[in-house]
mmCIF file of C-alpha atoms in Angstrom:
data_model
loop_
_atom_site.group_PDB
_atom_site.id
_atom_site.type_symbol
_atom_site.label_atom_id
_atom_site.label_comp_id
_atom_site.label_asym_id
_atom_site.label_seq_id
_atom_site.Cartn_x
_atom_site.Cartn_y
_atom_site.Cartn_z
ATOM 1 C CA GLN X 940 -20.430 10.569 32.619
ATOM 2 C CA GLU X 941 -22.073 13.309 34.684
ATOM 3 C CA LEU X 942 -24.022 10.748 36.712
ATOM 4 C CA VAL X 943 -20.927 9.072 38.115
ATOM 5 C CA GLY X 944 -18.034 10.345 40.227
ATOM 6 C CA PRO X 945 -14.476 10.847 39.032
ATOM 7 C CA LYS X 946 -13.479 7.433 40.371
ATOM 8 C CA HIS X 947 -15.697 5.542 37.882
ATOM 9 C CA ARG X 948 -15.827 8.099 35.082
ATOM 10 C CA ASN X 949 -13.094 6.379 33.034
ATOM 11 C CA ASN X 950 -14.802 2.984 33.085
ATOM 12 C CA VAL X 951 -18.217 4.404 32.183
ATOM 13 C CA SER X 952 -16.820 6.389 29.272
ATOM 14 C CA VAL X 953 -14.866 3.430 27.878
ATOM 15 C CA LEU X 954 -17.825 1.093 28.357
ATOM 16 C CA SER X 955 -20.104 3.413 26.400
ATOM 17 C CA GLN X 956 -17.560 3.662 23.580
ATOM 18 C CA SER X 957 -16.968 -0.077 23.429
ATOM 19 C CA ALA X 958 -20.691 -0.620 22.696
ATOM 20 C CA ARG X 959 -20.065 0.805 19.216
ATOM 21 C CA SER X 960 -17.333 -1.759 18.576
ATOM 22 C CA LEU X 961 -19.564 -4.564 19.805
ATOM 23 C CA GLY X 962 -22.250 -3.394 17.373
ATOM 24 C CA PHE X 963 -19.769 -3.576 14.483
ATOM 25 C CA MET X 964 -18.892 -7.116 15.404
ATOM 26 C CA ILE X 965 -22.519 -8.112 15.455
ATOM 27 C CA LEU X 966 -23.051 -6.265 12.161
ATOM 28 C CA SER X 967 -20.366 -8.344 10.432
ATOM 29 C CA ILE X 968 -22.068 -11.552 11.570
ATOM 30 C CA MET X 969 -25.495 -10.290 10.471
ATOM 31 C CA ALA X 970 -24.131 -9.267 7.088
ATOM 32 C CA PHE X 971 -22.634 -12.737 6.670
ATOM 33 C CA LEU X 972 -25.935 -14.414 7.453
ATOM 34 C CA VAL X 973 -28.263 -11.950 5.712
ATOM 35 C CA ARG X 974 -26.823 -11.113 2.290
ATOM 36 C CA ASP X 975 -29.706 -8.884 1.099
ATOM 37 C CA TRP X 976 -28.897 -5.222 1.820
ATOM 38 C CA SER X 977 -32.551 -4.195 2.309
ATOM 39 C CA HIS X 978 -33.037 -6.861 5.006
ATOM 40 C CA ILE X 979 -29.841 -5.753 6.741
ATOM 41 C CA ALA X 980 -31.137 -2.150 6.728
ATOM 42 C CA LEU X 981 -34.378 -3.204 8.412
ATOM 43 C CA VAL X 982 -32.629 -5.386 10.997
ATOM 44 C CA THR X 983 -30.242 -2.627 11.985
ATOM 45 C CA THR X 984 -32.856 0.179 12.222
ATOM 46 C CA LEU X 985 -36.102 -1.244 13.550
ATOM 47 C CA PRO X 986 -34.724 -2.240 16.993
ATOM 48 C CA PHE X 987 -33.985 1.409 17.734
ATOM 49 C CA PHE X 988 -37.694 2.075 18.228
ATOM 50 C CA ALA X 989 -37.446 0.005 21.444
ATOM 51 C CA PHE X 990 -35.300 2.779 22.952
ATOM 52 C CA PHE X 991 -38.301 5.091 23.093
ATOM 53 C CA LEU X 992 -39.975 2.706 25.529
ATOM 54 C CA TYR X 993 -37.503 3.230 28.359
ATOM 55 C CA TRP X 994 -35.838 6.610 27.775
ATOM 56 C CA TRP X 995 -37.636 7.965 30.865
ATOM 57 C CA VAL X 996 -35.754 5.518 33.082
ATOM 58 C CA PHE X 997 -32.472 7.388 32.705
ATOM 59 C CA PRO X 998 -32.166 10.364 35.112
ATOM 60 C CA GLU X 999 -31.187 13.802 33.926
ATOM 61 C CA SER X 1000 -27.728 15.213 34.670
ATOM 62 C CA PRO X 1001 -27.714 16.858 38.118
ATOM 63 C CA ASP X 1002 -25.206 19.522 37.003
ATOM 64 C CA TRP X 1003 -27.423 20.395 34.020
ATOM 65 C CA LEU X 1004 -30.496 20.619 36.265
ATOM 66 C CA LYS X 1005 -28.673 22.952 38.612
ATOM 67 C CA GLU X 1006 -27.682 25.191 35.730
ATOM 68 C CA LYS X 1007 -31.347 25.354 34.711
ATOM 69 C CA GLY X 1008 -32.528 26.085 38.255
ATOM 70 C CA ARG X 1009 -34.475 22.842 38.724
ATOM 71 C CA TYR X 1010 -33.139 22.216 42.200
ATOM 72 C CA GLU X 1011 -36.067 20.139 43.484
ATOM 73 C CA GLU X 1012 -35.340 17.530 40.810
ATOM 74 C CA VAL X 1013 -31.659 17.524 41.792
ATOM 75 C CA GLY X 1014 -32.611 16.718 45.392
ATOM 76 C CA ARG X 1015 -34.826 13.837 44.264
ATOM 77 C CA ILE X 1016 -32.081 12.414 42.052
ATOM 78 C CA PHE X 1017 -29.580 12.567 44.939
ATOM 79 C CA GLU X 1018 -31.989 10.666 47.139
ATOM 80 C CA VAL X 1019 -32.486 7.964 44.484
ATOM 81 C CA ILE X 1020 -28.724 7.636 43.941
ATOM 82 C CA ALA X 1021 -28.094 7.358 47.671
ATOM 83 C CA GLN X 1022 -30.827 4.730 48.016
ATOM 84 C CA ALA X 1023 -29.433 2.729 45.064
ATOM 85 C CA ASN X 1024 -25.948 2.736 46.607
ATOM 86 C CA GLY X 1025 -27.232 1.645 50.015
ATOM 87 C CA ARG X 1026 -26.428 5.031 51.560
ATOM 88 C CA GLU X 1027 -28.478 7.537 53.486
ATOM 89 C CA LEU X 1028 -28.294 11.295 53.180
ATOM 90 C CA THR X 1029 -27.653 12.845 56.571
ATOM 91 C CA PRO X 1030 -30.090 15.525 57.799
ATOM 92 C CA GLU X 1031 -27.253 18.088 57.816
ATOM 93 C CA TYR X 1032 -26.473 17.360 54.180
ATOM 94 C CA ILE X 1033 -30.151 17.731 53.186
ATOM 95 C CA ILE X 1034 -30.474 20.988 55.120
ATOM 96 C CA ASN X 1035 -27.338 22.478 53.581
ATOM 97 C CA MET X 1036 -28.367 21.287 50.128
ATOM 98 C CA LYS X 1037 -31.817 22.879 50.417
ATOM 99 C CA ARG X 1038 -30.321 26.101 51.725
ATOM 100 C CA ARG X 1039 -27.846 26.220 48.871
ATOM 101 C CA PHE X 1040 -30.570 25.492 46.359
ATOM 102 C CA ARG X 1041 -32.786 28.284 47.726
ATOM 103 C CA ILE X 1042 -29.939 30.771 47.525
ATOM 104 C CA GLU X 1043 -29.021 29.771 43.977
ATOM 105 C CA LYS X 1044 -32.673 29.788 42.865
ATOM 106 C CA SER X 1045 -33.257 33.256 44.328
ATOM 107 C CA MET X 1046 -30.145 34.528 42.555
ATOM 108 C CA GLN X 1047 -31.321 33.001 39.300
ATOM 109 C CA GLU X 1048 -34.800 34.589 39.671
ATOM 110 C CA GLU X 1049 -33.125 37.900 40.377
ATOM 111 C CA ARG X 1050 -31.092 37.635 37.181
ATOM 112 C CA LYS X 1051 -34.291 36.846 35.252
ATOM 113 C CA ARG X 1052 -36.060 39.907 36.651
ATOM 114 C CA ASN X 1053 -33.088 42.116 35.814
ATOM 115 C CA GLY X 1054 -32.717 40.639 32.352
ATOM 116 C CA THR X 1055 -29.130 39.560 33.049
ATOM 117 C CA GLU X 1056 -29.640 35.821 32.550
ATOM 118 C CA THR X 1057 -26.809 34.406 30.429
ATOM 119 C CA ARG X 1058 -27.529 32.348 27.356
ATOM 120 C CA TYR X 1059 -24.627 30.420 25.844
ATOM 121 C CA SER X 1060 -23.993 29.640 22.211
ATOM 122 C CA VAL X 1061 -21.305 28.127 20.004
ATOM 123 C CA TRP X 1062 -19.461 31.435 19.857
ATOM 124 C CA ASP X 1063 -18.764 31.198 23.594
ATOM 125 C CA LEU X 1064 -16.372 28.353 22.782
ATOM 126 C CA PHE X 1065 -14.125 30.901 21.043
ATOM 127 C CA ARG X 1066 -14.391 33.681 23.612
ATOM 128 C CA GLY X 1067 -11.000 34.345 25.108
ATOM 129 C CA SER X 1068 -7.606 33.528 23.620
ATOM 130 C CA ASN X 1069 -7.004 30.348 25.637
ATOM 131 C CA THR X 1070 -10.540 29.034 25.149
ATOM 132 C CA CYS X 1071 -10.323 29.723 21.409
ATOM 133 C CA LYS X 1072 -7.009 27.899 21.140
ATOM 134 C CA LYS X 1073 -8.320 24.830 22.969
ATOM 135 C CA SER X 1074 -11.589 24.740 21.059
ATOM 136 C CA THR X 1075 -9.776 24.948 17.708
ATOM 137 C CA ALA X 1076 -7.410 22.174 18.704
ATOM 138 C CA ILE X 1077 -10.276 19.977 19.915
ATOM 139 C CA ILE X 1078 -12.161 20.441 16.621
ATOM 140 C CA PHE X 1079 -9.087 19.558 14.601
ATOM 141 C CA ILE X 1080 -8.243 16.368 16.514
ATOM 142 C CA TRP X 1081 -11.938 15.274 16.333
ATOM 143 C CA PHE X 1082 -11.768 15.749 12.570
ATOM 144 C CA THR X 1083 -8.542 13.771 12.153
ATOM 145 C CA SER X 1084 -9.411 11.041 14.633
ATOM 146 C CA THR X 1085 -12.910 10.376 13.262
ATOM 147 C CA THR X 1086 -11.693 10.415 9.691
ATOM 148 C CA ALA X 1087 -8.831 7.999 10.363
ATOM 149 C CA SER X 1088 -10.876 5.633 12.476
ATOM 150 C CA VAL X 1089 -13.722 5.356 9.960
ATOM 151 C CA GLY X 1090 -11.225 5.254 7.105
ATOM 152 C CA LEU X 1091 -9.355 2.251 8.500
ATOM 153 C CA SER X 1092 -12.643 0.452 9.114
ATOM 154 C CA LEU X 1093 -13.556 0.944 5.472
ATOM 155 C CA TYR X 1094 -10.047 0.003 4.368
ATOM 156 C CA SER X 1095 -10.591 -3.467 5.793
ATOM 157 C CA PHE X 1096 -12.611 -4.219 2.644
ATOM 158 C CA GLU X 1097 -9.505 -3.399 0.557
ATOM 159 C CA LEU X 1098 -7.406 -6.031 2.299
ATOM 160 C CA GLU X 1099 -6.873 -9.496 0.964
ATOM 161 C CA GLY X 1100 -9.015 -12.287 2.386
ATOM 162 C CA ASP X 1101 -12.621 -12.619 3.455
ATOM 163 C CA LEU X 1102 -14.462 -9.294 3.712
ATOM 164 C CA TYR X 1103 -16.609 -10.306 6.650
ATOM 165 C CA LEU X 1104 -13.695 -11.718 8.601
ATOM 166 C CA ASN X 1105 -11.572 -8.617 8.003
ATOM 167 C CA PHE X 1106 -14.374 -6.308 9.246
ATOM 168 C CA PHE X 1107 -14.936 -8.564 12.275
ATOM 169 C CA VAL X 1108 -11.231 -8.458 13.133
ATOM 170 C CA SER X 1109 -11.218 -4.662 12.727
ATOM 171 C CA ALA X 1110 -14.114 -4.337 15.173
ATOM 172 C CA GLY X 1111 -12.450 -6.776 17.554
ATOM 173 C CA ALA X 1112 -9.367 -4.561 17.590
ATOM 174 C CA GLU X 1113 -11.546 -1.711 18.759
ATOM 175 C CA MET X 1114 -12.831 -3.848 21.648
ATOM 176 C CA ALA X 1115 -9.254 -4.696 22.662
ATOM 177 C CA ALA X 1116 -8.367 -1.016 22.491
ATOM 178 C CA ALA X 1117 -11.204 -0.210 24.899
ATOM 179 C CA ALA X 1118 -9.801 -2.681 27.409
ATOM 180 C CA MET X 1119 -6.337 -1.118 27.107
ATOM 181 C CA VAL X 1120 -7.700 2.377 27.595
ATOM 182 C CA VAL X 1121 -9.267 1.482 30.970
ATOM 183 C CA VAL X 1122 -5.759 1.026 32.353
ATOM 184 C CA ALA X 1123 -3.966 3.667 30.292
ATOM 185 C CA VAL X 1124 -6.137 6.700 31.087
ATOM 186 C CA GLY X 1125 -5.769 6.178 34.838
ATOM 187 C CA TRP X 1126 -2.054 5.454 34.716
ATOM 188 C CA CYS X 1127 -0.607 7.964 32.238
ATOM 189 C CA GLY X 1128 -3.474 10.413 31.735
ATOM 190 C CA ARG X 1129 -5.726 11.469 28.864
ATOM 191 C CA ARG X 1130 -3.270 13.455 26.760
ATOM 192 C CA CYS X 1131 -0.505 10.846 26.900
ATOM 193 C CA SER X 1132 -2.922 8.041 26.030
ATOM 194 C CA PHE X 1133 -4.359 9.924 23.077
ATOM 195 C CA CYS X 1134 -1.062 11.183 21.679
ATOM 196 C CA LEU X 1135 0.713 7.832 21.901
ATOM 197 C CA GLY X 1136 -2.148 5.914 20.364
ATOM 198 C CA SER X 1137 -2.664 8.439 17.630
ATOM 199 C CA ALA X 1138 1.012 8.789 16.749
ATOM 200 C CA LEU X 1139 1.628 5.003 16.777
ATOM 201 C CA GLY X 1140 -1.440 4.335 14.694
ATOM 202 C CA GLY X 1141 -0.447 7.027 12.181
ATOM 203 C CA ALA X 1142 3.093 5.671 11.864
ATOM 204 C CA LEU X 1143 1.851 2.101 11.304
ATOM 205 C CA THR X 1144 -0.705 3.301 8.733
ATOM 206 C CA LEU X 1145 2.058 5.035 6.821
ATOM 207 C CA SER X 1146 4.162 1.859 6.971
ATOM 208 C CA ILE X 1147 1.365 -0.323 5.544
ATOM 209 C CA ALA X 1148 1.408 1.757 2.384
ATOM 210 C CA PHE X 1149 4.965 0.503 1.625
ATOM 211 C CA ILE X 1150 4.321 -3.176 2.394
ATOM 212 C CA GLN X 1151 3.612 -5.533 -0.462
ATOM 213 C CA ALA X 1152 -0.017 -6.619 -0.758
ATOM 214 C CA GLY X 1153 -0.955 -10.199 0.140
ATOM 215 C CA THR X 1154 1.544 -10.613 2.973
ATOM 216 C CA THR X 1155 0.728 -11.637 6.520
ATOM 217 C CA SER X 1156 2.710 -8.759 8.017
ATOM 218 C CA ARG X 1157 0.436 -6.318 6.186
ATOM 219 C CA LEU X 1158 -2.676 -7.710 7.892
ATOM 220 C CA SER X 1159 -0.892 -7.833 11.274
ATOM 221 C CA MET X 1160 0.196 -4.208 11.048
ATOM 222 C CA PHE X 1161 -3.299 -3.200 10.026
ATOM 223 C CA VAL X 1162 -4.746 -4.816 13.174
ATOM 224 C CA VAL X 1163 -2.200 -3.041 15.395
ATOM 225 C CA ALA X 1164 -2.788 0.270 13.638
ATOM 226 C CA LYS X 1165 -6.524 -0.108 14.042
ATOM 227 C CA LEU X 1166 -6.066 -0.953 17.712
ATOM 228 C CA SER X 1167 -3.888 2.128 18.300
ATOM 229 C CA ILE X 1168 -6.179 4.559 16.505
ATOM 230 C CA SER X 1169 -9.257 3.065 18.173
ATOM 231 C CA SER X 1170 -7.674 3.595 21.616
ATOM 232 C CA SER X 1171 -7.209 7.286 20.887
ATOM 233 C CA SER X 1172 -10.793 7.526 19.604
ATOM 234 C CA VAL X 1173 -12.053 6.042 22.877
ATOM 235 C CA VAL X 1174 -10.099 8.527 24.990
ATOM 236 C CA LEU X 1175 -11.184 11.567 22.949
ATOM 237 C CA PRO X 1176 -14.800 11.923 24.157
ATOM 238 C CA LEU X 1177 -13.733 11.613 27.812
ATOM 239 C CA TRP X 1178 -10.916 14.113 27.377
ATOM 240 C CA THR X 1179 -13.148 16.596 25.493
ATOM 241 C CA SER X 1180 -15.904 16.507 28.099
ATOM 242 C CA GLU X 1181 -13.368 17.383 30.791
ATOM 243 C CA LEU X 1182 -11.800 20.197 28.748
ATOM 244 C CA LEU X 1183 -15.076 21.971 28.004
ATOM 245 C CA PRO X 1184 -16.782 24.042 30.764
ATOM 246 C CA LEU X 1185 -20.079 22.709 32.003
ATOM 247 C CA VAL X 1186 -22.148 25.657 30.689
ATOM 248 C CA VAL X 1187 -21.083 24.968 27.065
ATOM 249 C CA ARG X 1188 -20.254 21.251 27.290
ATOM 250 C CA SER X 1189 -23.335 19.949 25.504
ATOM 251 C CA ILE X 1190 -22.957 22.559 22.747
ATOM 252 C CA GLY X 1191 -19.268 21.821 22.341
ATOM 253 C CA MET X 1192 -19.703 18.041 22.238
ATOM 254 C CA ARG X 1193 -22.381 18.282 19.558
ATOM 255 C CA MET X 1194 -20.326 20.715 17.489
ATOM 256 C CA THR X 1195 -17.087 18.683 17.638
ATOM 257 C CA ASP X 1196 -18.938 15.488 16.821
ATOM 258 C CA LEU X 1197 -20.682 17.149 13.868
ATOM 259 C CA ILE X 1198 -17.445 18.558 12.456
ATOM 260 C CA GLY X 1199 -15.688 15.267 13.025
ATOM 261 C CA LEU X 1200 -18.270 13.462 10.900
ATOM 262 C CA MET X 1201 -17.570 15.803 7.989
ATOM 263 C CA GLY X 1202 -14.271 14.089 7.361
ATOM 264 C CA PRO X 1203 -15.660 10.651 6.455
ATOM 265 C CA ILE X 1204 -17.809 12.291 3.770
ATOM 266 C CA ALA X 1205 -14.707 12.585 1.596
ATOM 267 C CA LEU X 1206 -13.551 8.994 2.193
ATOM 268 C CA PRO X 1207 -15.371 7.477 -0.826
ATOM 269 C CA PHE X 1208 -13.535 9.928 -3.084
ATOM 270 C CA LEU X 1209 -10.285 9.154 -1.308
ATOM 271 C CA PHE X 1210 -10.664 5.399 -1.808
ATOM 272 C CA ASN X 1211 -11.693 5.943 -5.427
ATOM 273 C CA GLN X 1212 -8.441 7.800 -5.916
ATOM 274 C CA GLY X 1213 -6.665 4.874 -4.246
ATOM 275 C CA ARG X 1214 -7.630 2.611 -7.129
ATOM 276 C CA LYS X 1215 -5.221 4.618 -9.281
ATOM 277 C CA SER X 1216 -2.566 4.810 -6.579
ATOM 278 C CA SER X 1217 -3.021 2.280 -3.793
ATOM 279 C CA GLY X 1218 -0.943 4.148 -1.265
ATOM 280 C CA VAL X 1219 -2.913 7.423 -1.325
ATOM 281 C CA PRO X 1220 -5.618 6.484 1.264
ATOM 282 C CA LEU X 1221 -3.147 5.084 3.773
ATOM 283 C CA LEU X 1222 -0.709 8.000 3.411
ATOM 284 C CA THR X 1223 -3.550 10.481 3.891
ATOM 285 C CA LEU X 1224 -5.033 8.737 6.932
ATOM 286 C CA GLY X 1225 -1.631 8.239 8.570
ATOM 287 C CA SER X 1226 -0.648 11.880 8.069
ATOM 288 C CA LEU X 1227 -3.914 13.074 9.594
ATOM 289 C CA GLN X 1228 -3.371 10.932 12.687
ATOM 290 C CA ILE X 1229 0.179 12.206 13.237
ATOM 291 C CA ALA X 1230 -0.957 15.820 12.746
ATOM 292 C CA GLY X 1231 -3.737 15.257 15.300
ATOM 293 C CA ALA X 1232 -1.244 13.849 17.826
ATOM 294 C CA LEU X 1233 0.984 16.902 17.455
ATOM 295 C CA VAL X 1234 -1.896 19.341 17.887
ATOM 296 C CA ALA X 1235 -3.178 17.427 20.929
ATOM 297 C CA LEU X 1236 0.072 18.252 22.734
ATOM 298 C CA LEU X 1237 -1.169 21.838 23.003
ATOM 299 C CA LEU X 1238 -4.092 20.774 25.208
ATOM 300 C CA PRO X 1239 -3.725 20.454 28.976
ATOM 301 C CA GLU X 1240 -4.014 17.232 30.965
ATOM 302 C CA THR X 1241 -7.336 16.857 32.826
ATOM 303 C CA ILE X 1242 -6.713 13.882 35.098
ATOM 304 C CA HIS X 1243 -7.161 14.653 38.819
ATOM 305 C CA GLN X 1244 -8.579 18.125 37.923
ATOM 306 C CA LYS X 1245 -11.745 19.694 39.182
ATOM 307 C CA THR X 1246 -14.743 20.087 36.914
ATOM 308 C CA LEU X 1247 -14.788 23.298 34.900
ATOM 309 C CA HIS X 1248 -18.104 25.031 35.531
ATOM 310 C CA THR X 1249 -17.897 28.537 34.056
ATOM 311 C CA LEU X 1250 -16.299 30.104 31.031
ATOM 312 C CA GLN X 1251 -13.815 31.801 33.304
ATOM 313 C CA ASP X 1252 -12.744 28.392 34.632
ATOM 314 C CA GLY X 1253 -12.197 27.210 31.091
ATOM 315 C CA GLU X 1254 -10.191 30.295 30.183
ATOM 316 C CA GLU X 1255 -7.884 29.969 33.175
ATOM 317 C CA PHE X 1256 -7.374 26.198 32.849
ATOM 318 C CA GLY X 1257 -4.040 25.577 31.106
ATOM 319 C CA LYS X 1258 -3.538 29.259 30.386
ATOM 320 C CA HIS X 1259 -0.087 29.445 31.969
ATOM 321 C CA ALA X 1260 1.215 26.159 30.571
ATOM 322 C CA THR X 1261 4.713 26.231 29.085
ATOM 323 C CA TRP X 1262 6.205 24.362 26.142
ATOM 324 C CA ARG X 1263 7.789 21.974 28.617
ATOM 325 C CA ASP X 1264 4.324 21.105 29.936
ATOM 326 C CA CYS X 1265 3.217 20.205 26.393
ATOM 327 C CA PHE X 1266 5.784 17.405 26.190
ATOM 328 C CA ARG X 1267 5.381 16.109 29.739
ATOM 329 C CA LEU X 1268 4.162 12.513 29.664
ATOM 330 C CA GLY X 1269 1.934 11.080 32.330
ATOM 331 C CA PRO X 1270 -0.406 12.852 34.778
ATOM 332 C CA PRO X 1271 0.649 16.237 36.169
ATOM 333 C CA ARG X 1272 2.452 16.468 39.485
ATOM 334 C CA GLN X 1273 0.188 17.192 42.392
ATOM 335 C CA GLU X 1274 0.660 19.084 45.557
ATOM 336 C CA ALA X 1275 -2.273 17.320 47.235
ATOM 337 C CA LYS X 1276 -4.808 14.633 46.514
ATOM 338 C CA ASN X 1277 -7.383 17.162 45.395
ATOM 339 C CA GLY X 1278 -5.556 17.694 42.112
ATOM 340 C CA ILE X 1279 -4.184 21.189 42.685
ATOM 341 C CA LEU X 1280 -1.126 21.602 40.537
ATOM 342 C CA LYS X 1281 2.108 23.035 41.849
ATOM 343 C CA ASN X 1282 2.455 25.467 38.938
ATOM 344 C CA ARG X 1283 -0.898 27.165 39.491
ATOM 345 C CA GLY X 1284 0.598 29.931 41.546
ATOM 346 C CA PRO X 1285 -0.232 30.976 45.096
ATOM 347 C CA GLN X 1286 -3.473 29.555 46.433
ATOM 348 C CA PRO X 1287 -5.835 31.666 48.513
ATOM 349 C CA GLN X 1288 -5.531 31.205 52.250
ATOM 350 C CA SER X 1289 -8.392 30.140 54.443
ATOM 351 C CA PRO X 1290 -10.214 33.155 55.934
ATOM 352 C CA ILE X 1291 -10.304 31.467 59.316
ATOM 353 C CA LEU X 1292 -6.539 30.865 59.240
ATOM 354 C CA SER X 1293 -5.874 34.453 58.170
ATOM 355 C CA LEU X 1294 -8.072 35.756 61.026
ATOM 356 C CA LEU X 1295 -6.242 33.608 63.587
ATOM 357 C CA ARG X 1296 -2.834 34.807 62.356
ATOM 358 C CA ARG X 1297 -3.926 38.429 62.454
ATOM 359 C CA GLN X 1298 -5.326 37.994 65.961
ATOM 360 C CA ASP X 1299 -2.044 36.397 67.079
ATOM 361 C CA SER X 1300 0.031 39.249 65.604
ATOM 362 C CA LEU X 1301 -2.189 41.867 67.321
ATOM 363 C CA ARG X 1302 -1.842 39.971 70.587
ATOM 364 C CA ARG X 1303 1.949 39.990 70.349
ATOM 365 C CA ALA X 1304 2.042 43.689 69.441
ATOM 366 C CA SER X 1305 -0.216 44.511 72.381
ATOM 367 C CA SER X 1306 1.875 42.488 74.827
ATOM 368 C CA GLU X 1307 5.090 44.217 73.677
ATOM 369 C CA GLY X 1308 3.493 47.617 74.134
ATOM 370 C CA ASP X 1309 2.311 46.733 77.632
ATOM 371 C CA GLN X 1310 5.802 45.587 78.646
ATOM 372 C CA ASP X 1311 7.334 48.893 77.555
ATOM 373 C CA HIS X 1312 4.929 51.016 79.608
ATOM 374 C CA SER X 1313 4.192 48.742 82.557
ATOM 375 C CA ASP X 1314 5.553 49.164 86.148
ATOM 376 C CA PRO X 1315 6.978 46.379 88.331
ATOM 377 C CA GLN X 1316 3.606 45.960 90.075
ATOM 378 C CA SER X 1317 1.893 45.223 86.763
ATOM 379 C CA GLU X 1318 4.695 42.872 85.771
ATOM 380 C CA SER X 1319 4.241 40.880 88.986
ATOM 381 C CA SER X 1320 0.539 40.697 88.411
ATOM 382 C CA THR X 1321 1.134 39.488 84.869
ATOM 383 C CA ASP X 1322 3.300 36.615 86.106
ATOM 384 C CA GLN X 1323 0.487 35.261 88.222
ATOM 385 C CA GLY X 1324 -1.244 33.491 85.304
ATOM 386 C CA PRO X 1325 -1.550 33.450 81.570
ATOM 387 C CA VAL X 1326 -3.868 35.818 79.858
ATOM 388 C CA VAL X 1327 -6.699 33.998 78.186
ATOM 389 C CA GLU X 1328 -8.261 35.707 75.171
ATOM 390 C CA THR X 1329 -11.317 34.528 73.286
ATOM 391 C CA VAL X 1330 -11.427 34.696 69.514
ATOM 392 C CA LYS X 1331 -14.928 34.707 68.117
ATOM 393 C CA ILE X 1332 -15.194 33.569 64.478
ATOM 394 C CA THR X 1333 -18.321 33.728 62.428
ATOM 395 C CA VAL X 1334 -18.333 31.467 59.418
ATOM 396 C CA VAL X 1335 -20.826 32.276 56.633
#
């Protein structure tokens, strides 16, 4: 996601998530053709060794390279990207980029010499009240979303009918959800897409527990519930990456993914309990999804927002949100196309504009003082032509 611009970030994120669903569909076909579990294990693991043959083809994240001070590599990546897109970097852009890189590199070397270089850890995700609140909410919804998504996939084996067909239909619902998310995240935002999908999927999962087994409506509601929950699971990685500051994004993504995978560990025990009471797994999974949707309302919307680079940016983002903002559906209202919200308070003025206004006020004050102390001769000389003043501005 860091290699593409905001315009294509949604499509890239959804495409990467849909690859998992495609793999599940292929897995159901392979399991139908190859019935021996040991052969299936070999077929699904050995092809991964091919990934080590072309890992070097993928470029590193430019933002990550800049944080590490490897500015020469950033410049080479920009040149490759421009060449691949049929563009050409202008000489002015290259000069400004090199100048900025030299300044940032010298500042980084100065911090290393002084021993003030910052190293980030997991605890930085909980530094500050607003950052701690958002990190806790993100961890909780990752736990609930991952548990419910994996749980419904496993519950497809508990449904009536062919096991392989049920699993294939469950994976197909995830593919359909990915197609829906492409439109939803750009139209109504990340938070609205996640909350609606999670709440609808949780409500349908609870309803399935009260439907008699063996009916067609039970299978239909399962497919719709799986589609809704899968749509929220596709939105979640994109939303999380935009909520976390760049300096702790990789740490935060790994931690949330790890904690999210702890939930499915208890699923075998949950389904074992479901053999005594068939409604227990569905009631548990549905309740988790609804709880995750309610907690997700506390997180701010990230569509049309600038990338959060520092911990201070993450602390300030969404800090002044009200309860009314939590229940606002759709993307936030904008004051301009750059994504600056109206409720962010007064924005800093341009230094050039401030200097011009100050120069204009001084000119008016000076002219009023001259009129009070001038004689008729000076007034007649003033009427001969306008006074031209030159304002010299130095922009750093």
